[in-house]
mmCIF file of C-alpha atoms in Angstrom:
data_model
loop_
_atom_site.group_PDB
_atom_site.id
_atom_site.type_symbol
_atom_site.label_atom_id
_atom_site.label_comp_id
_atom_site.label_asym_id
_atom_site.label_seq_id
_atom_site.Cartn_x
_atom_site.Cartn_y
_atom_site.Cartn_z
ATOM 1 C CA MET A 1 -30.964 -10.295 -8.036
ATOM 2 C CA ALA A 2 -27.152 -10.280 -8.040
ATOM 3 C CA LYS A 3 -25.464 -10.337 -11.425
ATOM 4 C CA ASN A 4 -23.204 -13.185 -12.465
ATOM 5 C CA PRO A 5 -19.584 -11.921 -12.238
ATOM 6 C CA GLU A 6 -18.643 -13.971 -15.295
ATOM 7 C CA THR A 7 -21.261 -12.427 -17.589
ATOM 8 C CA GLU A 8 -22.013 -8.949 -16.188
ATOM 9 C CA HIS A 9 -19.356 -7.357 -18.438
ATOM 10 C CA PRO A 10 -18.162 -8.216 -21.968
ATOM 11 C CA VAL A 11 -14.419 -8.711 -21.326
ATOM 12 C CA LYS A 12 -13.546 -12.171 -19.988
ATOM 13 C CA ALA A 13 -11.130 -12.145 -17.054
ATOM 14 C CA PHE A 14 -9.522 -14.663 -14.740
ATOM 15 C CA GLY A 15 -8.169 -14.339 -11.247
ATOM 16 C CA TYR A 16 -8.064 -15.774 -7.756
ATOM 17 C CA ALA A 17 -10.936 -15.030 -5.346
ATOM 18 C CA ALA A 18 -12.061 -15.828 -1.820
ATOM 19 C CA ARG A 19 -15.679 -16.855 -1.358
ATOM 20 C CA ASP A 20 -16.015 -16.611 2.437
ATOM 21 C CA THR A 21 -14.287 -15.525 5.665
ATOM 22 C CA SER A 22 -11.848 -18.431 5.491
ATOM 23 C CA GLY A 23 -9.999 -16.160 3.070
ATOM 24 C CA PHE A 24 -8.994 -19.155 0.948
ATOM 25 C CA LEU A 25 -8.237 -18.078 -2.612
ATOM 26 C CA SER A 26 -9.061 -20.240 -5.635
ATOM 27 C CA PRO A 27 -9.425 -19.777 -9.421
ATOM 28 C CA PHE A 28 -12.260 -17.465 -10.409
ATOM 29 C CA LYS A 29 -13.747 -16.550 -13.771
ATOM 30 C CA PHE A 30 -15.255 -13.075 -13.977
ATOM 31 C CA SER A 31 -15.472 -10.159 -16.398
ATOM 32 C CA ARG A 32 -14.253 -6.594 -16.862
ATOM 33 C CA ARG A 33 -16.120 -3.738 -18.463
ATOM 34 C CA ALA A 34 -15.469 -2.761 -22.063
ATOM 35 C CA THR A 35 -12.856 -0.031 -22.441
ATOM 36 C CA GLY A 36 -14.732 3.273 -22.206
ATOM 37 C CA GLU A 37 -13.707 6.519 -23.864
ATOM 38 C CA ARG A 38 -11.457 7.488 -20.946
ATOM 39 C CA ASP A 39 -10.533 3.967 -19.845
ATOM 40 C CA VAL A 40 -7.229 2.152 -20.005
ATOM 41 C CA GLN A 41 -7.118 -1.633 -20.278
ATOM 42 C CA PHE A 42 -3.867 -3.373 -19.417
ATOM 43 C CA LYS A 43 -2.437 -6.850 -19.090
ATOM 44 C CA VAL A 44 -1.503 -7.413 -15.450
ATOM 45 C CA LEU A 45 2.047 -8.690 -15.062
ATOM 46 C CA TYR A 46 2.622 -8.307 -11.319
ATOM 47 C CA CYS A 47 0.577 -7.549 -8.217
ATOM 48 C CA GLY A 48 1.910 -6.977 -4.717
ATOM 49 C CA ILE A 49 0.316 -8.568 -1.664
ATOM 50 C CA CYS A 50 -0.606 -5.973 0.960
ATOM 51 C CA HIS A 51 -1.436 -6.771 4.588
ATOM 52 C CA SER A 52 -4.797 -5.110 4.012
ATOM 53 C CA ASP A 53 -5.560 -7.856 1.464
ATOM 54 C CA LEU A 54 -5.406 -10.294 4.363
ATOM 55 C CA HIS A 55 -7.754 -8.174 6.497
ATOM 56 C CA MET A 56 -10.209 -7.917 3.608
ATOM 57 C CA LEU A 57 -10.088 -11.609 2.712
ATOM 58 C CA LYS A 58 -11.125 -12.549 6.235
ATOM 59 C CA ASN A 59 -13.597 -9.640 6.625
ATOM 60 C CA GLU A 60 -11.678 -8.349 9.658
ATOM 61 C CA TRP A 61 -12.786 -4.780 8.892
ATOM 62 C CA GLY A 62 -16.419 -5.788 8.485
ATOM 63 C CA PHE A 63 -17.298 -4.627 4.954
ATOM 64 C CA THR A 64 -15.989 -7.376 2.667
ATOM 65 C CA GLN A 65 -18.310 -8.544 -0.108
ATOM 66 C CA TYR A 66 -17.718 -12.029 -1.495
ATOM 67 C CA PRO A 67 -16.460 -13.217 -3.888
ATOM 68 C CA ILE A 68 -13.448 -10.926 -3.496
ATOM 69 C CA VAL A 69 -10.473 -10.617 -5.845
ATOM 70 C CA PRO A 70 -7.825 -8.674 -3.865
ATOM 71 C CA GLY A 71 -4.835 -6.689 -5.051
ATOM 72 C CA HIS A 72 -4.125 -2.958 -5.273
ATOM 73 C CA GLU A 73 -0.446 -2.885 -6.195
ATOM 74 C CA ILE A 74 -1.036 -3.647 -9.846
ATOM 75 C CA VAL A 75 1.382 -3.150 -12.747
ATOM 76 C CA GLY A 76 1.356 -4.174 -16.364
ATOM 77 C CA VAL A 77 1.348 -3.136 -20.014
ATOM 78 C CA VAL A 78 -1.420 -1.208 -21.780
ATOM 79 C CA THR A 79 -3.355 -3.234 -24.358
ATOM 80 C CA GLU A 80 -6.205 -0.835 -25.211
ATOM 81 C CA VAL A 81 -7.184 2.793 -24.583
ATOM 82 C CA GLY A 82 -10.380 4.752 -25.053
ATOM 83 C CA HIS A 83 -10.459 7.372 -27.799
ATOM 84 C CA LYS A 84 -10.299 10.276 -25.322
ATOM 85 C CA VAL A 85 -7.358 8.922 -23.321
ATOM 86 C CA GLU A 86 -4.364 11.277 -23.342
ATOM 87 C CA LYS A 87 -2.237 10.001 -20.465
ATOM 88 C CA VAL A 88 -0.881 6.738 -21.924
ATOM 89 C CA LYS A 89 -0.857 4.693 -25.121
ATOM 90 C CA VAL A 90 -0.850 1.009 -26.037
ATOM 91 C CA GLY A 91 2.432 -0.607 -25.005
ATOM 92 C CA ASP A 92 3.116 1.763 -22.093
ATOM 93 C CA LYS A 93 3.918 0.414 -18.635
ATOM 94 C CA VAL A 94 1.352 1.503 -16.050
ATOM 95 C CA GLY A 95 0.137 0.909 -12.525
ATOM 96 C CA VAL A 96 -3.052 1.093 -10.468
ATOM 97 C CA GLY A 97 -2.970 1.549 -6.711
ATOM 98 C CA CYS A 98 -5.669 1.588 -4.052
ATOM 99 C CA LEU A 99 -8.237 3.728 -5.897
ATOM 100 C CA VAL A 100 -10.152 3.414 -9.163
ATOM 101 C CA GLY A 101 -12.698 6.162 -8.586
ATOM 102 C CA SER A 102 -13.784 9.283 -6.692
ATOM 103 C CA CYS A 103 -16.391 12.013 -7.179
ATOM 104 C CA ARG A 104 -13.842 14.315 -8.894
ATOM 105 C CA GLN A 105 -15.830 17.357 -7.682
ATOM 106 C CA CYS A 106 -15.503 17.737 -3.910
ATOM 107 C CA GLU A 107 -12.963 19.886 -2.074
ATOM 108 C CA GLN A 108 -10.643 16.942 -1.522
ATOM 109 C CA CYS A 109 -10.690 15.887 -5.180
ATOM 110 C CA SER A 110 -10.162 19.509 -6.252
ATOM 111 C CA ASN A 111 -7.005 19.538 -4.107
ATOM 112 C CA ASN A 112 -5.646 16.287 -5.578
ATOM 113 C CA LEU A 113 -6.618 14.366 -2.454
ATOM 114 C CA GLU A 114 -8.882 11.731 -3.992
ATOM 115 C CA ASN A 115 -7.797 9.431 -1.164
ATOM 116 C CA TYR A 116 -9.915 11.513 1.236
ATOM 117 C CA CYS A 117 -12.944 11.856 -1.054
ATOM 118 C CA PRO A 118 -16.071 10.636 0.777
ATOM 119 C CA LYS A 119 -17.124 8.873 -2.433
ATOM 120 C CA GLN A 120 -13.781 7.225 -3.188
ATOM 121 C CA ILE A 121 -13.969 3.844 -4.903
ATOM 122 C CA LEU A 122 -11.463 1.236 -3.803
ATOM 123 C CA THR A 123 -9.739 -0.924 -6.377
ATOM 124 C CA TYR A 124 -11.455 -4.047 -5.087
ATOM 125 C CA GLY A 125 -14.402 -5.128 -3.008
ATOM 126 C CA VAL A 126 -16.774 -2.152 -3.317
ATOM 127 C CA PRO A 127 -19.492 -0.983 -5.734
ATOM 128 C CA TYR A 128 -18.305 0.901 -8.815
ATOM 129 C CA THR A 129 -20.336 3.681 -10.464
ATOM 130 C CA ASP A 130 -22.292 1.103 -12.480
ATOM 131 C CA GLY A 131 -23.241 -0.844 -9.345
ATOM 132 C CA THR A 132 -20.978 -3.824 -10.022
ATOM 133 C CA ILE A 133 -18.290 -4.824 -7.523
ATOM 134 C CA THR A 134 -14.678 -3.883 -8.187
ATOM 135 C CA TYR A 135 -12.122 -6.662 -8.568
ATOM 136 C CA GLY A 136 -8.420 -6.221 -7.915
ATOM 137 C CA GLY A 137 -5.088 -7.266 -9.333
ATOM 138 C CA TYR A 138 -4.892 -10.954 -8.481
ATOM 139 C CA SER A 139 -6.106 -11.252 -12.066
ATOM 140 C CA ASN A 140 -4.930 -11.161 -15.668
ATOM 141 C CA ILE A 141 -6.675 -7.996 -16.926
ATOM 142 C CA MET A 142 -7.362 -4.572 -15.418
ATOM 143 C CA VAL A 143 -9.530 -1.700 -16.666
ATOM 144 C CA ALA A 144 -9.446 1.732 -15.023
ATOM 145 C CA ASP A 145 -10.247 5.354 -15.771
ATOM 146 C CA GLU A 146 -7.078 7.084 -16.988
ATOM 147 C CA HIS A 147 -7.200 9.519 -14.042
ATOM 148 C CA PHE A 148 -6.397 6.611 -11.725
ATOM 149 C CA ILE A 149 -3.614 5.219 -13.916
ATOM 150 C CA ILE A 150 0.009 5.825 -12.870
ATOM 151 C CA ARG A 151 2.590 6.258 -15.643
ATOM 152 C CA TRP A 152 5.480 3.897 -14.959
ATOM 153 C CA PRO A 153 9.077 5.173 -15.266
ATOM 154 C CA GLU A 154 11.197 3.132 -17.648
ATOM 155 C CA SER A 155 14.019 2.796 -15.116
ATOM 156 C CA LEU A 156 11.805 1.310 -12.376
ATOM 157 C CA PRO A 157 11.355 -2.485 -12.520
ATOM 158 C CA LEU A 158 7.692 -3.506 -12.580
ATOM 159 C CA ASP A 159 8.097 -6.465 -10.232
ATOM 160 C CA LYS A 160 10.086 -4.776 -7.469
ATOM 161 C CA GLY A 161 8.269 -1.492 -7.914
ATOM 162 C CA ALA A 162 4.705 -2.808 -7.645
ATOM 163 C CA PRO A 163 4.407 -2.468 -3.825
ATOM 164 C CA LEU A 164 5.173 1.246 -4.097
ATOM 165 C CA LEU A 165 1.572 1.736 -5.259
ATOM 166 C CA CYS A 166 0.389 1.097 -1.700
ATOM 167 C CA ALA A 167 3.332 0.634 0.680
ATOM 168 C CA GLY A 168 5.255 3.390 -1.080
ATOM 169 C CA ILE A 169 2.629 6.108 -1.114
ATOM 170 C CA THR A 170 1.369 5.134 2.366
ATOM 171 C CA THR A 171 4.751 6.053 3.824
ATOM 172 C CA TYR A 172 5.892 8.761 1.384
ATOM 173 C CA SER A 173 2.767 10.888 1.890
ATOM 174 C CA PRO A 174 3.013 11.350 5.696
ATOM 175 C CA LEU A 175 6.769 11.917 5.538
ATOM 176 C CA ARG A 176 6.092 14.790 3.137
ATOM 177 C CA TYR A 177 2.945 16.189 4.746
ATOM 178 C CA PHE A 178 4.289 16.248 8.301
ATOM 179 C CA GLY A 179 7.659 17.762 7.413
ATOM 180 C CA LEU A 180 9.722 14.631 8.004
ATOM 181 C CA ASP A 181 11.296 14.894 4.545
ATOM 182 C CA LYS A 182 14.192 17.195 5.398
ATOM 183 C CA PRO A 183 17.876 16.464 5.974
ATOM 184 C CA GLY A 184 18.718 15.942 9.622
ATOM 185 C CA VAL A 185 15.147 15.354 10.820
ATOM 186 C CA ARG A 186 14.980 12.414 13.224
ATOM 187 C CA VAL A 187 12.393 9.900 12.061
ATOM 188 C CA GLY A 188 11.301 6.749 13.832
ATOM 189 C CA VAL A 189 9.803 3.779 11.985
ATOM 190 C CA ALA A 190 7.798 1.391 14.164
ATOM 191 C CA GLY A 191 7.699 -2.077 12.639
ATOM 192 C CA LEU A 192 10.055 -3.305 9.939
ATOM 193 C CA GLY A 193 7.774 -5.096 7.505
ATOM 194 C CA GLY A 194 6.246 -4.338 4.130
ATOM 195 C CA LEU A 195 5.460 -0.732 5.030
ATOM 196 C CA GLY A 196 8.297 -0.134 7.461
ATOM 197 C CA HIS A 197 11.198 -1.036 5.214
ATOM 198 C CA VAL A 198 9.848 1.266 2.475
ATOM 199 C CA ALA A 199 9.402 4.071 5.022
ATOM 200 C CA VAL A 200 13.067 3.649 5.943
ATOM 201 C CA LYS A 201 14.170 3.885 2.310
ATOM 202 C CA PHE A 202 12.175 7.056 1.639
ATOM 203 C CA ALA A 203 13.245 8.715 4.896
ATOM 204 C CA LYS A 204 16.901 7.974 4.159
ATOM 205 C CA ALA A 205 16.507 9.359 0.621
ATOM 206 C CA PHE A 206 15.152 12.587 2.154
ATOM 207 C CA GLY A 207 18.287 12.793 4.316
ATOM 208 C CA ALA A 208 16.613 11.996 7.633
ATOM 209 C CA LYS A 209 18.242 10.220 10.565
ATOM 210 C CA VAL A 210 16.237 7.005 10.901
ATOM 211 C CA THR A 211 15.545 4.905 13.987
ATOM 212 C CA VAL A 212 13.747 1.571 13.658
ATOM 213 C CA ILE A 213 11.630 0.484 16.633
ATOM 214 C CA SER A 214 10.966 -3.248 16.823
ATOM 215 C CA THR A 215 9.823 -5.752 19.452
ATOM 216 C CA SER A 216 13.027 -7.784 19.136
ATOM 217 C CA ASP A 217 16.564 -7.422 17.796
ATOM 218 C CA GLY A 218 15.997 -10.129 15.164
ATOM 219 C CA LYS A 219 16.091 -7.597 12.333
ATOM 220 C CA LYS A 220 18.786 -5.326 13.761
ATOM 221 C CA GLU A 221 21.681 -6.467 11.573
ATOM 222 C CA GLU A 222 19.456 -6.390 8.470
ATOM 223 C CA ALA A 223 18.206 -2.892 9.307
ATOM 224 C CA ILE A 224 21.633 -1.401 9.891
ATOM 225 C CA LYS A 225 23.681 -3.173 7.219
ATOM 226 C CA HIS A 226 21.114 -3.536 4.431
ATOM 227 C CA LEU A 227 18.738 -0.616 4.978
ATOM 228 C CA GLY A 228 21.255 1.799 6.492
ATOM 229 C CA VAL A 229 19.245 2.825 9.549
ATOM 230 C CA ASP A 230 21.051 5.000 12.075
ATOM 231 C CA GLU A 231 19.611 3.491 15.262
ATOM 232 C CA PHE A 232 17.712 0.326 16.185
ATOM 233 C CA LEU A 233 15.570 0.182 19.322
ATOM 234 C CA VAL A 234 14.005 -2.873 20.930
ATOM 235 C CA SER A 235 10.723 -1.568 22.319
ATOM 236 C CA ARG A 236 10.627 -4.236 25.035
ATOM 237 C CA ASP A 237 14.006 -3.149 26.412
ATOM 238 C CA PRO A 238 13.300 -0.412 28.998
ATOM 239 C CA HIS A 239 16.949 0.704 29.124
ATOM 240 C CA GLN A 240 17.129 1.272 25.354
ATOM 241 C CA MET A 241 13.780 3.058 25.329
ATOM 242 C CA GLN A 242 14.690 5.297 28.254
ATOM 243 C CA ALA A 243 18.032 6.218 26.684
ATOM 244 C CA ALA A 244 16.234 7.260 23.477
ATOM 245 C CA ALA A 245 13.398 9.162 25.171
ATOM 246 C CA GLY A 246 12.647 12.565 23.646
ATOM 247 C CA THR A 247 14.914 12.150 20.603
ATOM 248 C CA LEU A 248 12.547 11.781 17.620
ATOM 249 C CA ASP A 249 10.665 14.418 15.628
ATOM 250 C CA GLY A 250 8.107 11.932 14.344
ATOM 251 C CA ILE A 251 7.342 8.233 14.109
ATOM 252 C CA ILE A 252 5.753 6.410 11.179
ATOM 253 C CA ASP A 253 3.803 3.641 12.954
ATOM 254 C CA THR A 254 3.371 0.818 10.436
ATOM 255 C CA ILE A 255 2.260 -1.867 12.905
ATOM 256 C CA SER A 256 -0.981 -3.591 11.902
ATOM 257 C CA ALA A 257 -1.396 -5.611 15.127
ATOM 258 C CA ASN A 258 -2.578 -4.219 18.458
ATOM 259 C CA HIS A 259 0.265 -2.506 20.300
ATOM 260 C CA PRO A 260 0.831 0.103 23.029
ATOM 261 C CA LEU A 261 1.276 3.729 21.938
ATOM 262 C CA VAL A 262 2.766 5.110 25.159
ATOM 263 C CA PRO A 263 6.276 3.697 24.521
ATOM 264 C CA LEU A 264 6.282 5.369 21.123
ATOM 265 C CA LEU A 265 5.059 8.679 22.544
ATOM 266 C CA SER A 266 7.915 8.604 25.063
ATOM 267 C CA LEU A 267 10.437 8.647 22.200
ATOM 268 C CA LEU A 268 9.096 11.898 20.749
ATOM 269 C CA LYS A 269 10.467 15.356 21.296
ATOM 270 C CA PRO A 270 7.908 17.938 22.439
ATOM 271 C CA HIS A 271 5.513 18.690 19.540
ATOM 272 C CA GLY A 272 6.370 15.336 17.953
ATOM 273 C CA LYS A 273 3.902 13.106 16.125
ATOM 274 C CA VAL A 274 3.074 9.426 15.974
ATOM 275 C CA ILE A 275 1.584 8.859 12.529
ATOM 276 C CA LEU A 276 -0.574 5.764 12.198
ATOM 277 C CA VAL A 277 -0.401 4.070 8.805
ATOM 278 C CA GLY A 278 -0.885 0.480 9.977
ATOM 279 C CA ALA A 279 -4.509 -0.487 10.619
ATOM 280 C CA PRO A 280 -5.084 -2.758 13.645
ATOM 281 C CA GLU A 281 -8.562 -4.277 13.704
ATOM 282 C CA LYS A 282 -9.109 -3.288 17.358
ATOM 283 C CA PRO A 283 -8.960 0.218 18.919
ATOM 284 C CA LEU A 284 -5.652 1.329 20.416
ATOM 285 C CA GLU A 285 -5.455 2.703 23.946
ATOM 286 C CA LEU A 286 -4.510 6.381 24.086
ATOM 287 C CA PRO A 287 -3.913 7.916 27.551
ATOM 288 C CA ALA A 288 -4.151 11.700 27.692
ATOM 289 C CA PHE A 289 -1.204 12.629 29.890
ATOM 290 C CA PRO A 290 1.644 11.590 27.534
ATOM 291 C CA LEU A 291 0.066 13.831 24.884
ATOM 292 C CA ILE A 292 -0.545 16.805 27.134
ATOM 293 C CA ALA A 293 2.903 16.702 28.727
ATOM 294 C CA GLY A 294 4.724 17.385 25.463
ATOM 295 C CA ARG A 295 2.059 18.768 23.136
ATOM 296 C CA LYS A 296 2.381 15.528 21.220
ATOM 297 C CA THR A 297 -0.082 14.246 18.667
ATOM 298 C CA VAL A 298 -1.293 10.935 17.304
ATOM 299 C CA VAL A 299 -2.513 11.259 13.734
ATOM 300 C CA GLY A 300 -3.439 9.017 10.834
ATOM 301 C CA SER A 301 -2.585 9.051 7.159
ATOM 302 C CA ALA A 302 -4.048 7.097 4.235
ATOM 303 C CA ILE A 303 -2.174 6.571 0.961
ATOM 304 C CA GLY A 304 -2.105 9.740 -1.208
ATOM 305 C CA GLY A 305 -3.869 11.371 -4.112
ATOM 306 C CA LEU A 306 -3.070 10.509 -7.712
ATOM 307 C CA LYS A 307 -0.791 13.517 -8.249
ATOM 308 C CA GLU A 308 1.265 12.664 -5.172
ATOM 309 C CA THR A 309 1.357 8.974 -6.090
ATOM 310 C CA GLN A 310 2.850 9.850 -9.475
ATOM 311 C CA GLU A 311 5.324 12.158 -7.710
ATOM 312 C CA MET A 312 6.283 9.303 -5.378
ATOM 313 C CA ILE A 313 6.822 6.837 -8.228
ATOM 314 C CA ASP A 314 8.994 9.342 -10.082
ATOM 315 C CA PHE A 315 10.975 10.070 -6.891
ATOM 316 C CA ALA A 316 11.486 6.335 -6.314
ATOM 317 C CA ALA A 317 12.783 5.909 -9.876
ATOM 318 C CA LYS A 318 15.135 8.879 -9.535
ATOM 319 C CA HIS A 319 16.569 7.668 -6.206
ATOM 320 C CA ASN A 320 16.495 3.947 -7.029
ATOM 321 C CA ILE A 321 14.072 3.156 -4.205
ATOM 322 C CA MET A 322 12.624 -0.322 -4.564
ATOM 323 C CA PRO A 323 10.893 -2.545 -2.017
ATOM 324 C CA ASP A 324 12.548 -5.844 -1.151
ATOM 325 C CA VAL A 325 10.276 -8.458 -2.684
ATOM 326 C CA GLU A 326 9.803 -12.193 -3.014
ATOM 327 C CA LEU A 327 8.281 -13.167 -6.355
ATOM 328 C CA ILE A 328 5.697 -15.958 -6.245
ATOM 329 C CA PRO A 329 3.400 -17.725 -8.733
ATOM 330 C CA ILE A 330 -0.297 -17.070 -8.221
ATOM 331 C CA ASP A 331 -1.025 -20.654 -7.143
ATOM 332 C CA TYR A 332 1.288 -20.086 -4.136
ATOM 333 C CA VAL A 333 -0.897 -17.256 -2.848
ATOM 334 C CA ASN A 334 -2.571 -19.133 0.035
ATOM 335 C CA THR A 335 0.795 -20.237 1.399
ATOM 336 C CA ALA A 336 1.991 -16.656 1.037
ATOM 337 C CA MET A 337 -0.955 -15.457 3.144
ATOM 338 C CA GLU A 338 -0.069 -17.967 5.872
ATOM 339 C CA ARG A 339 3.516 -16.729 5.847
ATOM 340 C CA LEU A 340 2.351 -13.101 5.889
ATOM 341 C CA VAL A 341 0.414 -13.727 9.108
ATOM 342 C CA LYS A 342 3.652 -14.993 10.662
ATOM 343 C CA ALA A 343 5.705 -12.130 9.171
ATOM 344 C CA GLU A 344 7.810 -14.687 7.295
ATOM 345 C CA VAL A 345 8.645 -12.518 4.306
ATOM 346 C CA LYS A 346 11.318 -9.917 3.593
ATOM 347 C CA TYR A 347 9.462 -7.780 3.002
ATOM 348 C CA ARG A 348 6.728 -7.945 0.380
ATOM 349 C CA PHE A 349 5.282 -10.741 -1.704
ATOM 350 C CA VAL A 350 4.704 -9.926 -5.370
ATOM 351 C CA ILE A 351 2.615 -12.254 -7.503
ATOM 352 C CA GLU A 352 3.917 -12.946 -10.979
ATOM 353 C CA ILE A 353 0.559 -12.936 -12.769
ATOM 354 C CA GLU A 354 1.947 -13.547 -16.234
ATOM 355 C CA ASN A 355 5.526 -13.922 -17.295
ATOM 356 C CA PRO A 356 6.341 -10.741 -19.270
ATOM 357 C CA SER A 357 8.804 -12.570 -21.482
#
């Protein structure tokens, strides 16, 4: 028999949850576990809204368990720590991203790649080690093992910085891993949304030459004047695409809707890479010849391990990299989801869970 979310743990919590595939979010009383010896409890102040929250709310990936409290771009202030915690203390600013657990023993975990651990535990919507379901950051309290806590730099605002815990590491990690983090490298960013605009900011901070690829020129002025991109391509304009063919070393593909890959492959130099970080719910078509002709590759990348996530946050603080956000109250969240579907946000919603003042 399923346990009652409100009474299965001793710490009372409150959030917003969806109960079915409508994805409609409404007030939800539940509970968090007591702070264990290596746990950190913190008051949630802000939580970013990720496009994957939308997929999960509507069970578009097929493994959602209801009720679901989304949110994996969670920041706040520590209120309690277990007696063996060494990483942070009460009063510190902290964050939790996409993971709250992993086996800590496998090859991937040993190499600080908890994000590729076969036993990884997502921050919401999956069973935790005690068998209860994890609940995310659309809530007032969070409890996590200190290993999965990110120390927050004092110079980085909590509200604007929150989306870095998913959008930031999702784009920072492939830029680093695939060698697109060097001055003069030519990087394409497909899609200028929550992920794309952060990818641009990191690539520019690394010294790369950045080209944004979009389906229309609606964001061209914004991209060039505000984000400082070097080139802007409209993917539906064959003349622009042909003129730019073979010019890019790699492309960070942030698009979460179905889209053709061949136009992107045509922009790559020989040996170039299209790196998928968006997650369309349907398979993409991948013809062989465009790959073979230039020894090109299509690869995927998923967030980063905890060590790299901390590195990314510290890099963002040092270089003043912050997502462009729209702050909203939690009771606006359903309207925000409707706007997210229509891409009517520049570029990331952040829920103000509790006013820090």
